[in-house]
Coordinates of C-alpha atoms in Angstrom, one line a residue:
Chain A
M1307 CA -155.1 156.7 65.4
N1308 CA -151.5 157.1 64.4
P1309 CA -151.2 158.2 60.8
Q1310 CA -148.1 156.0 60.4
V1311 CA -150.7 153.3 59.7
I1312 CA -151.0 154.7 56.2
M1313 CA -147.3 154.2 55.5
D1314 CA -147.2 150.8 57.1
G1315 CA -150.3 149.8 55.1
L1316 CA -148.9 151.0 51.9
V1317 CA -145.6 149.2 52.3
A1318 CA -147.1 145.9 53.4
G1319 CA -149.9 146.2 50.9
S1320 CA -147.6 146.8 47.9
M1321 CA -145.6 143.6 48.8
I1322 CA -148.9 141.6 49.2
G1323 CA -150.2 143.1 45.9
L1324 CA -147.1 142.1 44.0
G1325 CA -147.4 138.5 45.1
A1326 CA -151.2 138.5 44.6
V1327 CA -150.8 139.6 41.0
G1328 CA -148.7 136.5 40.4
I1329 CA -151.2 134.3 42.2
T1330 CA -154.2 135.8 40.3
L1331 CA -152.5 135.2 37.0
T1332 CA -151.5 131.7 37.6
Y1333 CA -155.0 131.0 39.1
S1334 CA -156.9 132.5 36.1
I1335 CA -154.8 130.7 33.4
L1336 CA -153.6 127.5 35.0
R1337 CA -156.9 127.2 37.0
F1338 CA -155.7 126.1 40.3
A1339 CA -154.7 127.8 43.7
N1340 CA -150.9 127.6 43.7
F1341 CA -150.0 127.0 47.3
A1342 CA -146.3 127.1 46.2
H1343 CA -146.5 130.7 45.2
G1344 CA -145.3 131.8 48.6
E1345 CA -142.2 129.7 48.2
L1346 CA -141.5 131.5 44.9
I1347 CA -141.3 134.7 46.9
S1348 CA -138.9 133.2 49.4
W1349 CA -136.8 131.6 46.6
G1350 CA -136.6 135.0 44.9
A1351 CA -135.3 136.6 48.0
Y1352 CA -132.7 133.9 48.6
L1353 CA -131.6 133.8 44.9
A1354 CA -131.0 137.5 45.1
L1355 CA -129.2 137.1 48.4
A1356 CA -126.9 134.5 46.9
V1357 CA -126.2 136.6 43.8
A1358 CA -125.6 139.7 45.8
G1359 CA -123.3 137.8 48.1
L1360 CA -121.3 136.6 45.2
L1361 CA -121.2 140.1 43.5
G1362 CA -120.0 141.6 46.8
S1363 CA -117.2 139.1 47.2
L1364 CA -116.1 139.7 43.6
A1365 CA -116.2 143.6 43.7
G1366 CA -116.4 145.0 47.2
G1367 CA -117.4 148.5 45.8
L1368 CA -120.7 147.0 44.9
T1369 CA -121.8 146.8 48.5
T1370 CA -121.2 150.5 49.3
P1371 CA -124.7 152.0 49.8
I1372 CA -126.2 154.0 46.8
G1373 CA -127.3 157.5 48.0
P1374 CA -129.8 157.3 50.8
F1375 CA -130.5 153.6 50.4
S1376 CA -129.2 150.9 52.7
F1377 CA -127.8 148.7 49.9
G1378 CA -125.2 148.9 47.2
W1379 CA -125.4 148.2 43.4
A1380 CA -125.0 144.5 44.2
V1381 CA -128.7 144.2 45.4
P1382 CA -130.5 145.7 42.3
I1383 CA -128.3 143.7 40.0
A1384 CA -129.0 140.6 42.0
A1385 CA -132.6 141.4 42.0
I1386 CA -132.7 141.3 38.2
A1387 CA -130.8 138.0 38.2
A1388 CA -133.2 136.6 40.7
V1389 CA -136.2 137.6 38.6
A1390 CA -134.7 135.6 35.7
L1391 CA -133.5 132.7 37.9
N1392 CA -136.8 132.5 39.7
G1393 CA -138.6 132.3 36.3
G1394 CA -136.4 129.5 35.4
L1395 CA -137.2 127.8 38.6
A1396 CA -141.0 128.1 38.0
L1397 CA -140.5 126.7 34.5
L1398 CA -138.6 123.8 35.9
I1399 CA -141.3 123.0 38.4
D1400 CA -144.0 123.2 35.7
W1401 CA -141.9 120.9 33.5
L1402 CA -141.3 118.4 36.3
L1403 CA -144.7 118.5 38.0
F1404 CA -147.6 120.7 36.9
G1405 CA -147.2 120.1 33.1
R1406 CA -147.1 116.4 33.6
L1407 CA -150.3 116.6 35.7
R1408 CA -152.0 118.7 33.2
R1409 CA -151.2 116.2 30.4
Q1410 CA -152.6 113.4 32.6
R1411 CA -155.8 115.6 32.8
S1412 CA -155.6 115.6 36.6
T1413 CA -158.4 117.2 38.5
I1414 CA -157.8 120.8 39.9
I1415 CA -157.5 119.3 43.4
I1416 CA -154.7 117.0 42.4
L1417 CA -152.9 120.1 41.0
V1418 CA -153.6 122.0 44.4
M1419 CA -152.3 119.1 46.3
A1420 CA -149.2 118.8 44.1
S1421 CA -148.6 122.5 44.7
F1422 CA -148.8 121.7 48.5
G1423 CA -146.1 119.1 48.0
A1424 CA -144.0 121.5 45.9
A1425 CA -144.3 124.1 48.6
L1426 CA -143.0 121.9 51.2
T1427 CA -140.2 120.8 49.1
L1428 CA -139.1 124.2 48.1
R1429 CA -139.4 125.6 51.6
S1430 CA -137.4 122.8 53.2
L1431 CA -134.8 123.0 50.5
L1432 CA -134.2 126.6 51.4
E1433 CA -134.0 125.7 55.0
F1434 CA -131.5 123.0 54.2
I1435 CA -129.3 125.2 52.0
F1436 CA -129.4 128.5 54.0
T1437 CA -130.6 127.2 57.4
S1438 CA -133.6 128.9 59.2
N1439 CA -131.5 131.8 60.6
P1440 CA -132.7 135.1 59.3
A1441 CA -130.4 136.9 56.7
Y1442 CA -130.1 140.4 55.5
Y1443 CA -129.0 142.1 52.2
S1444 CA -127.4 144.8 54.3
K1445 CA -126.7 145.5 57.9
A1446 CA -126.9 149.2 57.4
L1447 CA -129.5 150.9 59.5
Q1448 CA -131.8 153.4 58.0
I1449 CA -133.3 156.5 59.7
A1450 CA -137.0 157.0 58.8
M1451 CA -137.5 160.6 57.2
P1452 CA -140.5 162.6 58.3
L1453 CA -142.8 163.0 55.3
G1454 CA -145.2 165.4 57.0
G1455 CA -148.6 164.7 58.7
G1456 CA -146.8 162.6 61.3
I1457 CA -145.8 160.0 58.7
R1458 CA -142.3 158.7 58.4
A1459 CA -140.7 156.4 55.9
T1460 CA -137.2 155.1 55.1
P1461 CA -135.9 155.6 51.6
D1462 CA -135.9 151.8 51.0
Q1463 CA -139.7 151.8 51.8
L1464 CA -140.4 154.6 49.4
L1465 CA -138.3 152.8 46.7
S1466 CA -140.2 149.6 47.1
L1467 CA -143.4 151.5 46.8
G1468 CA -142.2 153.0 43.6
V1469 CA -141.0 149.7 42.2
A1470 CA -144.3 148.0 42.9
T1471 CA -146.3 150.8 41.3
V1472 CA -144.2 150.7 38.1
L1473 CA -144.4 146.9 37.9
V1474 CA -148.2 146.7 38.3
V1475 CA -148.7 149.4 35.7
A1476 CA -146.3 147.6 33.4
V1477 CA -148.1 144.2 33.8
H1478 CA -151.5 145.9 33.3
L1479 CA -150.2 147.4 30.1
L1480 CA -148.8 144.1 29.0
L1481 CA -152.1 142.4 29.6
T1482 CA -154.3 145.1 27.9
R1483 CA -152.0 146.4 25.1
T1484 CA -149.8 143.5 23.7
A1485 CA -150.4 140.4 21.6
I1486 CA -149.2 138.0 24.3
G1487 CA -151.5 139.8 26.9
R1488 CA -154.5 139.3 24.7
S1489 CA -153.5 135.7 24.2
M1490 CA -153.3 135.4 28.0
R1491 CA -156.7 136.9 28.6
A1492 CA -158.1 134.6 25.8
V1493 CA -156.7 131.5 27.5
S1494 CA -158.1 132.6 30.9
E1495 CA -161.5 133.0 29.2
N1496 CA -161.5 129.6 27.5
P1497 CA -158.4 127.5 27.0
Q1498 CA -160.0 125.0 24.6
L1499 CA -161.4 127.7 22.3
S1500 CA -158.2 129.8 22.3
G1501 CA -156.2 126.6 21.4
V1502 CA -158.6 126.1 18.5
V1503 CA -158.2 129.7 17.1
G1504 CA -154.4 129.1 17.1
I1505 CA -153.1 130.6 20.3
E1506 CA -150.1 128.8 21.6
V1507 CA -151.5 127.7 25.0
R1508 CA -148.1 126.3 26.1
Q1509 CA -146.4 129.5 25.3
V1510 CA -149.0 131.5 27.3
I1511 CA -148.5 129.1 30.3
R1512 CA -144.7 129.7 30.2
V1513 CA -145.2 133.5 30.1
V1514 CA -147.5 133.2 33.0
W1515 CA -145.0 131.3 35.1
L1516 CA -142.2 133.8 34.1
L1517 CA -144.3 136.7 35.0
G1518 CA -145.7 135.3 38.3
A1519 CA -142.2 134.1 39.4
G1520 CA -140.6 137.4 38.3
L1521 CA -143.1 139.5 40.4
A1522 CA -142.6 137.0 43.3
A1523 CA -138.9 137.5 43.2
V1524 CA -139.4 141.3 43.3
A1525 CA -141.8 140.9 46.2
G1526 CA -139.3 138.7 47.9
V1527 CA -136.4 141.2 47.5
T1528 CA -138.5 144.1 48.9
A1529 CA -139.7 142.0 51.7
G1530 CA -136.1 141.1 52.4
L1531 CA -135.0 144.7 52.2
L1532 CA -137.7 145.9 54.6
V1533 CA -138.0 143.0 57.1
Q1534 CA -135.6 140.0 56.9
I1535 CA -135.1 137.0 54.8
R1536 CA -136.3 133.7 56.2
P1537 CA -137.4 130.4 54.6
Q1538 CA -140.8 130.9 56.1
M1539 CA -141.3 134.5 54.7
G1540 CA -143.3 133.4 51.6
F1541 CA -145.3 130.9 53.5
D1542 CA -146.4 133.5 56.0
L1543 CA -147.5 135.7 53.1
L1544 CA -149.6 133.0 51.6
L1545 CA -152.9 133.6 53.4
P1546 CA -152.7 137.4 52.7
L1547 CA -151.9 136.6 49.0
F1548 CA -154.9 134.4 48.6
A1549 CA -157.1 136.9 50.4
A1550 CA -155.9 139.7 48.1
S1551 CA -156.3 137.8 44.9
I1552 CA -159.8 136.7 45.8
L1553 CA -160.8 140.1 47.0
G1554 CA -159.5 141.7 43.9
G1555 CA -161.3 139.2 41.7
I1556 CA -159.4 136.3 40.2
G1557 CA -157.7 137.4 37.0
S1558 CA -157.8 141.1 37.6
V1559 CA -154.3 142.7 37.9
P1560 CA -155.3 146.2 39.2
G1561 CA -157.8 144.3 41.5
A1562 CA -155.0 142.2 43.0
M1563 CA -153.0 145.3 43.7
I1564 CA -155.8 147.3 45.2
A1565 CA -157.0 144.3 47.3
G1566 CA -153.3 143.8 48.4
L1567 CA -153.3 147.4 49.7
I1568 CA -156.6 146.8 51.4
V1569 CA -155.2 143.6 53.2
G1570 CA -152.0 145.6 54.0
F1571 CA -154.0 148.4 55.5
S1572 CA -156.3 146.0 57.5
E1573 CA -153.1 144.4 58.9
A1574 CA -151.5 147.7 59.8
L1575 CA -154.7 148.8 61.5
A1576 CA -155.0 145.5 63.4
V1577 CA -151.5 145.8 64.6
Q1578 CA -152.3 149.2 66.0
L1579 CA -155.7 148.3 67.4
I1580 CA -155.5 144.7 68.7
G1581 CA -151.8 143.9 68.6
A1582 CA -149.2 142.6 66.3
E1583 CA -149.7 139.0 67.4
W1584 CA -153.0 138.8 65.5
R1585 CA -151.7 140.2 62.3
A1586 CA -151.9 136.7 60.5
A1587 CA -155.6 136.4 61.4
V1588 CA -156.5 139.6 59.5
A1589 CA -156.1 138.1 56.1
F1590 CA -158.3 135.2 57.2
V1591 CA -161.1 137.6 58.3
V1592 CA -160.8 139.5 55.0
L1593 CA -160.9 136.2 53.1
V1594 CA -164.0 134.8 54.9
A1595 CA -165.8 138.2 54.5
V1596 CA -165.1 138.3 50.7
L1597 CA -166.2 134.7 50.2
L1598 CA -169.4 135.3 52.0
L1599 CA -170.3 138.7 50.7
R1600 CA -168.8 138.9 47.3
P1601 CA -167.1 135.7 46.2
Q1602 CA -166.3 137.1 42.7
G1603 CA -164.2 139.8 44.3
L1604 CA -164.2 143.5 43.7
F1605 CA -163.3 143.5 40.1
G1606 CA -164.4 139.9 39.1
R1607 CA -167.5 138.8 37.3
A1608 CA -169.9 136.2 38.9
E1609 CA -169.3 132.6 37.5
Chain B
M1419 CA -133.3 93.8 74.4
S1420 CA -136.3 92.2 72.9
V1421 CA -138.4 93.8 75.6
E1422 CA -137.0 97.2 74.5
L1423 CA -137.8 96.3 70.9
I1424 CA -141.4 95.3 71.7
G1425 CA -141.7 98.6 73.7
Y1426 CA -140.5 100.6 70.9
G1427 CA -142.8 98.7 68.4
A1428 CA -145.7 99.4 70.7
F1429 CA -144.8 103.1 70.9
F1430 CA -144.3 103.4 67.1
L1431 CA -147.7 101.6 66.4
T1432 CA -149.5 103.8 68.9
M1433 CA -148.2 106.9 67.4
A1434 CA -149.0 105.6 63.9
L1435 CA -152.5 104.6 64.8
T1436 CA -153.3 108.2 66.2
Y1437 CA -152.4 109.3 62.7
A1438 CA -154.6 106.5 61.3
I1439 CA -157.6 108.1 63.1
I1440 CA -156.8 111.5 61.5
A1441 CA -156.5 109.8 58.1
L1442 CA -159.8 108.1 58.6
G1443 CA -161.4 111.4 59.4
L1444 CA -159.9 112.9 56.2
N1445 CA -161.2 110.0 54.3
V1446 CA -164.7 110.8 55.2
Q1447 CA -164.2 114.4 54.0
W1448 CA -162.1 113.9 51.0
G1449 CA -162.2 110.2 50.0
Q1450 CA -165.9 109.9 50.3
T1451 CA -167.3 113.4 49.9
G1452 CA -164.5 115.2 47.9
L1453 CA -164.2 118.0 50.5
F1454 CA -160.7 119.5 50.3
N1455 CA -159.6 120.2 53.8
V1456 CA -156.1 121.8 54.1
G1457 CA -156.7 122.7 57.7
I1458 CA -156.3 119.3 59.4
A1459 CA -153.8 120.5 61.9
G1460 CA -156.5 123.0 63.2
F1461 CA -159.1 120.4 63.9
V1462 CA -156.7 118.0 65.5
A1463 CA -155.5 120.9 67.7
I1464 CA -159.1 121.8 68.8
G1465 CA -159.7 118.2 69.8
A1466 CA -156.4 118.0 71.7
Y1467 CA -156.8 121.3 73.5
A1468 CA -160.4 120.6 74.4
S1469 CA -159.5 117.3 75.9
A1470 CA -156.6 118.7 77.7
L1471 CA -158.7 121.4 79.3
L1472 CA -161.3 119.0 80.4
T1473 CA -158.9 116.4 82.0
T1474 CA -155.9 118.3 83.4
P1475 CA -155.8 119.2 87.0
D1476 CA -156.8 122.8 88.0
D1477 CA -154.2 125.3 87.0
P1478 CA -154.4 128.9 88.3
A1479 CA -152.5 130.2 85.2
R1480 CA -155.4 129.5 82.9
V1481 CA -159.1 128.6 82.6
G1482 CA -160.1 125.2 83.7
G1483 CA -158.2 122.2 84.3
F1484 CA -161.3 120.4 85.3
G1485 CA -159.8 117.1 86.2
L1486 CA -162.5 115.1 84.5
P1487 CA -161.9 111.5 83.5
I1488 CA -159.9 110.8 80.2
V1489 CA -163.0 109.3 78.4
V1490 CA -164.9 112.6 79.0
G1491 CA -161.9 114.4 77.5
W1492 CA -161.9 112.3 74.4
I1493 CA -165.6 112.7 73.8
G1494 CA -165.3 116.4 74.5
G1495 CA -162.4 116.8 72.1
A1496 CA -164.4 115.0 69.3
L1497 CA -167.4 117.1 70.0
A1498 CA -165.6 120.4 70.1
A1499 CA -163.8 119.6 66.8
S1500 CA -167.0 118.5 65.3
V1501 CA -168.9 121.6 66.3
A1502 CA -166.0 123.8 65.1
S1503 CA -166.1 121.9 61.7
F1504 CA -169.8 122.3 61.5
L1505 CA -169.5 126.1 62.0
I1506 CA -166.6 126.5 59.6
G1507 CA -168.4 124.3 57.1
A1508 CA -171.6 126.3 57.4
L1509 CA -169.5 129.3 56.4
T1510 CA -167.5 127.7 53.5
I1511 CA -169.0 124.6 52.3
R1512 CA -170.8 126.1 49.3
L1513 CA -167.5 127.4 47.9
R1514 CA -165.7 126.0 45.0
A1515 CA -163.3 123.2 45.9
D1516 CA -160.1 125.2 45.8
Y1517 CA -161.7 128.1 47.7
L1518 CA -162.6 125.6 50.4
A1519 CA -158.9 124.6 50.5
I1520 CA -157.8 128.2 51.0
A1521 CA -160.5 128.8 53.6
T1522 CA -159.6 125.7 55.6
F1523 CA -155.9 126.6 55.3
G1524 CA -156.8 129.9 57.0
V1525 CA -158.7 128.1 59.7
A1526 CA -155.5 126.2 60.6
V1527 CA -153.5 129.4 60.7
V1528 CA -156.1 131.0 63.0
V1529 CA -156.3 128.1 65.4
Q1530 CA -152.6 127.9 65.8
L1531 CA -152.6 131.7 66.3
C1532 CA -155.2 131.2 69.1
A1533 CA -153.2 128.4 70.6
L1534 CA -150.2 130.7 70.7
N1535 CA -151.9 133.9 71.9
L1536 CA -154.8 133.0 74.2
E1537 CA -152.7 132.2 77.1
W1538 CA -155.6 132.2 79.6
L1539 CA -157.0 129.3 77.7
T1540 CA -154.2 127.4 76.0
G1541 CA -151.1 128.2 78.1
G1542 CA -149.7 130.1 75.1
P1543 CA -146.4 129.1 73.7
F1544 CA -145.6 126.9 76.7
G1545 CA -148.6 124.7 75.9
I1546 CA -150.4 122.5 78.4
G1547 CA -148.5 119.8 80.4
F1548 CA -149.6 117.1 82.9
I1549 CA -152.2 115.7 80.6
P1550 CA -153.3 112.5 82.3
R1551 CA -152.2 109.4 80.4
P1552 CA -154.3 106.2 80.4
F1553 CA -153.0 103.6 82.9
A1554 CA -150.7 106.0 84.4
E1555 CA -150.8 103.9 87.6
L1556 CA -149.0 101.1 85.6
A1557 CA -146.1 103.4 84.4
G1558 CA -143.8 101.4 86.6
D1559 CA -144.0 98.6 84.1
P1560 CA -143.1 100.3 80.8
L1561 CA -143.8 97.3 78.7
L1562 CA -147.3 96.6 80.1
F1563 CA -148.0 100.3 80.1
S1564 CA -147.1 100.8 76.3
L1565 CA -148.9 97.7 75.4
L1566 CA -152.1 98.8 77.1
N1567 CA -151.9 102.2 75.5
L1568 CA -151.5 100.4 72.2
A1569 CA -154.5 98.3 72.9
I1570 CA -156.7 101.4 73.5
L1571 CA -155.6 102.8 70.2
V1572 CA -156.2 99.5 68.4
A1573 CA -159.6 99.5 69.8
T1574 CA -160.3 103.1 68.9
V1575 CA -159.1 102.6 65.3
A1576 CA -161.1 99.4 64.9
A1577 CA -164.2 101.0 66.3
T1578 CA -163.8 104.0 64.0
Y1579 CA -163.1 101.8 61.1
L1580 CA -166.1 99.6 61.6
L1581 CA -168.4 102.7 62.1
L1582 CA -167.1 104.3 59.0
E1583 CA -167.4 101.2 56.9
R1584 CA -171.0 100.8 58.0
L1585 CA -171.6 104.4 57.2
A1586 CA -170.0 104.1 53.8
R1587 CA -172.3 101.2 52.9
S1588 CA -175.4 102.8 54.3
P1589 CA -177.7 105.0 52.1
W1590 CA -176.0 108.0 53.7
G1591 CA -172.6 107.0 52.4
R1592 CA -174.0 106.3 49.0
V1593 CA -175.6 109.7 48.8
L1594 CA -172.2 111.2 49.7
R1595 CA -170.5 109.4 46.7
A1596 CA -173.3 110.3 44.4
I1597 CA -173.0 113.9 45.1
R1598 CA -169.2 113.7 44.7
E1599 CA -169.5 112.0 41.3
D1600 CA -172.4 113.9 39.9
E1601 CA -173.9 116.7 42.0
Q1602 CA -176.6 117.5 39.4
A1603 CA -177.9 114.0 39.4
A1604 CA -178.0 113.9 43.2
L1605 CA -179.9 117.2 43.2
A1606 CA -182.3 115.9 40.7
L1607 CA -183.1 113.0 43.1
G1608 CA -183.9 115.5 45.8
K1609 CA -180.7 115.2 47.9
S1610 CA -179.5 118.4 49.5
A1611 CA -175.9 118.4 48.5
T1612 CA -175.0 121.1 51.0
K1613 CA -176.6 119.3 53.9
F1614 CA -174.9 116.0 53.2
R1615 CA -171.5 117.7 52.7
L1616 CA -171.9 119.5 55.9
Q1617 CA -172.6 116.4 57.8
A1618 CA -169.7 114.7 56.4
F1619 CA -167.4 117.6 57.1
A1620 CA -168.6 117.7 60.8
L1621 CA -168.2 113.9 61.2
G1622 CA -164.7 114.0 59.6
G1623 CA -163.7 117.0 61.8
G1624 CA -165.0 115.2 64.9
I1625 CA -162.9 112.2 64.2
M1626 CA -159.8 114.4 63.7
G1627 CA -160.6 115.9 67.0
L1628 CA -160.8 112.5 68.6
A1629 CA -157.4 111.7 67.2
G1630 CA -156.0 115.0 68.6
A1631 CA -157.3 114.0 72.0
A1632 CA -155.9 110.6 71.8
Q1633 CA -152.5 111.9 70.8
A1634 CA -152.4 114.5 73.5
H1635 CA -153.1 111.9 76.2
F1636 CA -150.6 109.6 74.7
I1637 CA -147.9 112.2 74.7
G1638 CA -148.9 114.0 77.9
F1639 CA -148.0 117.4 76.6
I1640 CA -149.3 119.7 73.9
A1641 CA -148.0 123.0 72.4
P1642 CA -148.8 125.1 69.4
E1643 CA -145.9 123.8 67.5
N1644 CA -147.4 120.3 67.4
Y1645 CA -150.1 121.7 65.1
I1646 CA -148.0 123.2 62.2
P1647 CA -149.1 122.8 58.6
M1648 CA -146.6 119.9 58.4
L1649 CA -149.2 117.8 60.2
T1650 CA -151.8 118.5 57.6
F1651 CA -149.4 117.6 54.9
Q1652 CA -148.3 114.3 56.5
V1653 CA -151.9 113.1 56.8
W1654 CA -152.6 114.0 53.2
A1655 CA -149.5 112.0 52.2
M1656 CA -150.9 109.1 54.3
L1657 CA -154.3 109.1 52.7
I1658 CA -153.0 109.4 49.2
V1659 CA -150.4 106.7 49.7
G1660 CA -152.8 104.3 51.1
G1661 CA -155.6 105.1 48.6
S1662 CA -158.3 107.8 49.2
G1663 CA -161.7 106.6 49.4
N1664 CA -160.6 103.4 51.1
N1665 CA -160.7 103.2 54.9
R1666 CA -158.1 100.3 55.0
G1667 CA -156.0 102.5 52.7
A1668 CA -156.1 105.3 55.2
I1669 CA -154.9 103.0 58.1
L1670 CA -152.3 101.4 55.9
G1671 CA -151.0 104.6 54.6
A1672 CA -150.7 106.1 58.1
V1673 CA -148.6 103.2 59.4
L1674 CA -146.5 103.2 56.2
V1675 CA -145.8 106.9 56.0
W1676 CA -145.3 107.2 59.8
G1677 CA -142.8 104.3 59.4
I1678 CA -140.9 106.0 56.7
W1679 CA -141.0 109.2 58.6
A1680 CA -139.7 107.7 61.9
G1681 CA -137.2 105.6 60.0
S1682 CA -135.7 108.6 58.1
A1683 CA -135.6 110.5 61.3
G1684 CA -133.6 107.7 62.8
A1685 CA -131.3 107.5 60.0
I1686 CA -130.6 111.2 60.2
S1687 CA -129.7 111.1 63.8
A1688 CA -127.5 108.3 63.1
L1689 CA -125.8 109.7 60.0
F1690 CA -125.5 113.4 60.8
P1691 CA -123.4 115.1 63.6
P1692 CA -125.6 116.8 66.1
G1693 CA -124.8 120.3 64.8
E1694 CA -126.2 119.4 61.4
Q1695 CA -129.3 117.6 62.5
A1696 CA -131.7 120.6 62.1
R1697 CA -130.5 120.9 58.6
A1698 CA -130.9 117.3 57.9
A1699 CA -134.5 117.3 59.3
A1700 CA -135.3 119.8 56.5
L1701 CA -134.0 117.3 54.1
Q1702 CA -136.4 114.8 55.6
I1703 CA -139.3 117.1 54.8
V1704 CA -138.0 117.6 51.3
M1705 CA -138.2 113.8 50.9
I1706 CA -141.9 113.7 52.1
G1707 CA -142.7 116.5 49.7
V1708 CA -141.1 114.9 46.7
A1709 CA -142.7 111.5 47.6
L1710 CA -146.1 113.1 47.7
C1711 CA -145.6 114.7 44.3
A1712 CA -144.3 111.5 42.9
I1713 CA -147.3 109.5 44.1
L1714 CA -149.7 112.1 42.6
L1715 CA -147.8 111.8 39.3
F1716 CA -147.4 108.1 39.1
R1717 CA -150.0 106.4 41.3
P1718 CA -152.7 108.9 42.1
R1719 CA -155.0 106.1 43.3
G1720 CA -152.6 105.0 46.1
I1721 CA -151.6 101.5 47.1
L1722 CA -155.1 100.1 47.6
G1723 CA -157.1 102.4 45.4
E1724 CA -160.7 103.4 46.1
E1725 CA -162.8 100.6 47.3
R1726 CA -165.8 99.8 45.3
V1727 CA -168.9 100.1 47.5
V1728 CA -172.2 99.2 45.9
S1729 CA -175.6 98.8 47.4
R1730 CA -176.1 95.4 48.9
H1731 CA -179.1 95.1 46.8
L1732 CA -176.9 95.3 43.7
G1733 CA -174.7 92.7 45.4
K1734 CA -177.7 90.4 45.5
L1735 CA -178.4 91.1 41.8
S1736 CA -174.9 90.1 40.8
A1737 CA -175.3 86.9 42.7
R1738 CA -177.8 85.9 40.2
P1739 CA -176.3 84.4 37.0
N1740 CA -177.9 86.6 34.4
A1741 CA -177.8 89.9 36.1
P1742 CA -176.6 92.5 33.6
A1743 CA -176.6 95.5 35.9
T1744 CA -173.5 95.0 38.0
P1745 CA -170.5 95.7 35.8
Q1746 CA -171.9 99.1 34.7
A1747 CA -173.0 99.9 38.2
Q1748 CA -169.4 99.2 39.5
E1749 CA -167.9 101.2 36.6
G1750 CA -170.1 104.1 37.8
T1751 CA -168.8 104.0 41.3
S1752 CA -165.1 103.7 40.4
N1753 CA -162.5 106.3 41.2
V1754 CA -163.0 109.7 39.7
Q1755 CA -159.5 111.1 40.5
N1756 CA -158.1 110.3 37.1
T1757 CA -161.0 111.6 35.1

C-alpha cells in the first residue's frame, strides 16, 4: 500500500471533520439533521471567492503568493470575511425558515424537509450567480514536498491540516471551558429545563448557527484551495459529513473530528484499493456499519 | 394546431402521471406510515433499470437485453425495487426517523453511483437506449400513439389508487396509521411495528419501481442523470403540495407541480437567450425549493390535507343518530403533522 494514503486521508478527513463538527452541533442543539449544511460549505467557499476577487481587484499586491503557499493575503482575509458572512447567512435562514417552524412546533421531519428545500434553493442560487463551472482561488501550481517515508504534501495541505486542528481544539475549549459552551451543552441535554433555569435558548441557537456556519466556511475555503470550487462541492460532502457526525456520536466535537478522519482515511484507502469512482459509496458503507453496530457512535451515549 | 395541442396535453399528462405513481408510493411510506424516505430517486432508478434490462434487445456491451414483453418489464421493475426496499428497510427501519432519512439518502447516492459505474449492467454514463415503447407499431400516428400511452398510464394510476385506497381502509392500513400515531399503543395491542413498517416500505418502494419502469418505457431511454436527488425533491414537493396521507392529494400534487415545473421551463426557454438558459434553469430549481419551504411554513397539510379514514364499523355507528363515538374517533385519526 502506498503510504501517501495517510496524507490523503488526513487532508480529506480534516475537511470532513470541520463540516461534521458543525453538523453535530446543529443536530444536538436544534435536534434535526440539517441537509442544508453542505450548502453552507459551498456558500463559504464562494463568499470567500467573491471577497478575494474584490480585494484582488482593489489591491493587486494582495494576490502575490505568501511564502510557499499558492495564494496571496487576499484569501486569508476573504476567509475571515466569509466566516462572518456565512454566519449571517445561517442566521438569516434560521430567521426566515427554521425559527418560524420551531415556533409552529413543527415535527423534526418537517424541519428536515425544510432543510432539504433550503439546500436546493441555496445550491441553485450559487449555480445561478456563479454558474456551474469550477472556480479557483489561485491558478498557481504547487509542488508537493517529500516529508519522508514516501509521503508528499503541498504547503497548502499542511496549512489546512494545521487550521483544522487549531479550530477543533478551540471549539472543544469553547464548549468545555466557557459559559456559553456550558449553556450549549445544557440546551443539548434538555432545552425545556435549560429554558427554565434561565439559559437564553435563542441566544444559544444563534451561537450554534454562527459556529456551524463559520466552521463550514473554513471547510469550504480549504476544500476550494485543495480541490476546486463548484456549487456541488458541499452537497457531495453531505453523506461523509453525516457519516462522520453519527460515527463520532451526535454532540461530540472531538468525536466528529476523529470520525471525520476515519471517513477520510476510508475514502483514501478505497480510492487506492478499488478505484476513485467508488469514493462516494465509502461514506455510505461507514454510515450503515455504524447505524447497525453502534448507533450511538464512538463517543455518544445510548439514548 | 389543435391536434398538436392535444398531443402535447397527452404527453404532459402521461409524464405527470408517472410522477403521480411515485407520489402514491411515497404516500404509502410517508403519508400513511411516517417513514421518511429521502432516496426516492434510487428506488425509481432500480425499477427503470430492471425493466430496461428485461425488455431491451440483446446488447453485447452489457448483460442481458432479454427482449421480454413490456408487461414483464414493469412487473420485474416493481419487484426489483420492492425487494431492494425490503432489504434496505430490514437494515434501517428500526432507526430514528432522521437517521432513516440519512440512510435512504445514502441509498440513492449509491444507486446512482452503481448506474454510473457498473457499465456491464447499466451501460454506465451512456445509459440504456432502445427501450421498447408501448404501441410502438402505431408511432406513425403520433396522436393515437400518445393517447394510447396516456390511457395506459391513466389505467395504471387508477389501479394503483384503487388498490391503495382499499389497503388504507383495510385493517392493515389502520394498523399502519395506529403505529404512526402512537407506537406504544399499537405495540400494546400486539402489533409488531417493525414488521408493518417494513411491509409498507417494501410496498411503497415497489410502486416507485413500477413508476420508474413506466417512465423508462415512455421515454425510451434512461441514463444515470435522470435519477439525481432533484427527482426525490420534486416528488416530495408533489406529495406535500397535494396533501400527504391522501392518495388523491398525491395525484393532484403530481399533476400540479409537474405543470408548474413544465410551465416555468417553457417560460425560461421563451424569455432567456439560449446562452443563459442553463443559468435560468437553476433559477427554476430555486423557485421549487422556495415553494416547498413556503408550503411547509404556511400550509403544511397541503391542498387536500390528510383524508380521514375510519373503520367502516365506526361509519355504521355514526349513521345511528345517538352514536357518541364518532367525533372523538375522527379527532384521533386527524393529521399529526402540526402537533
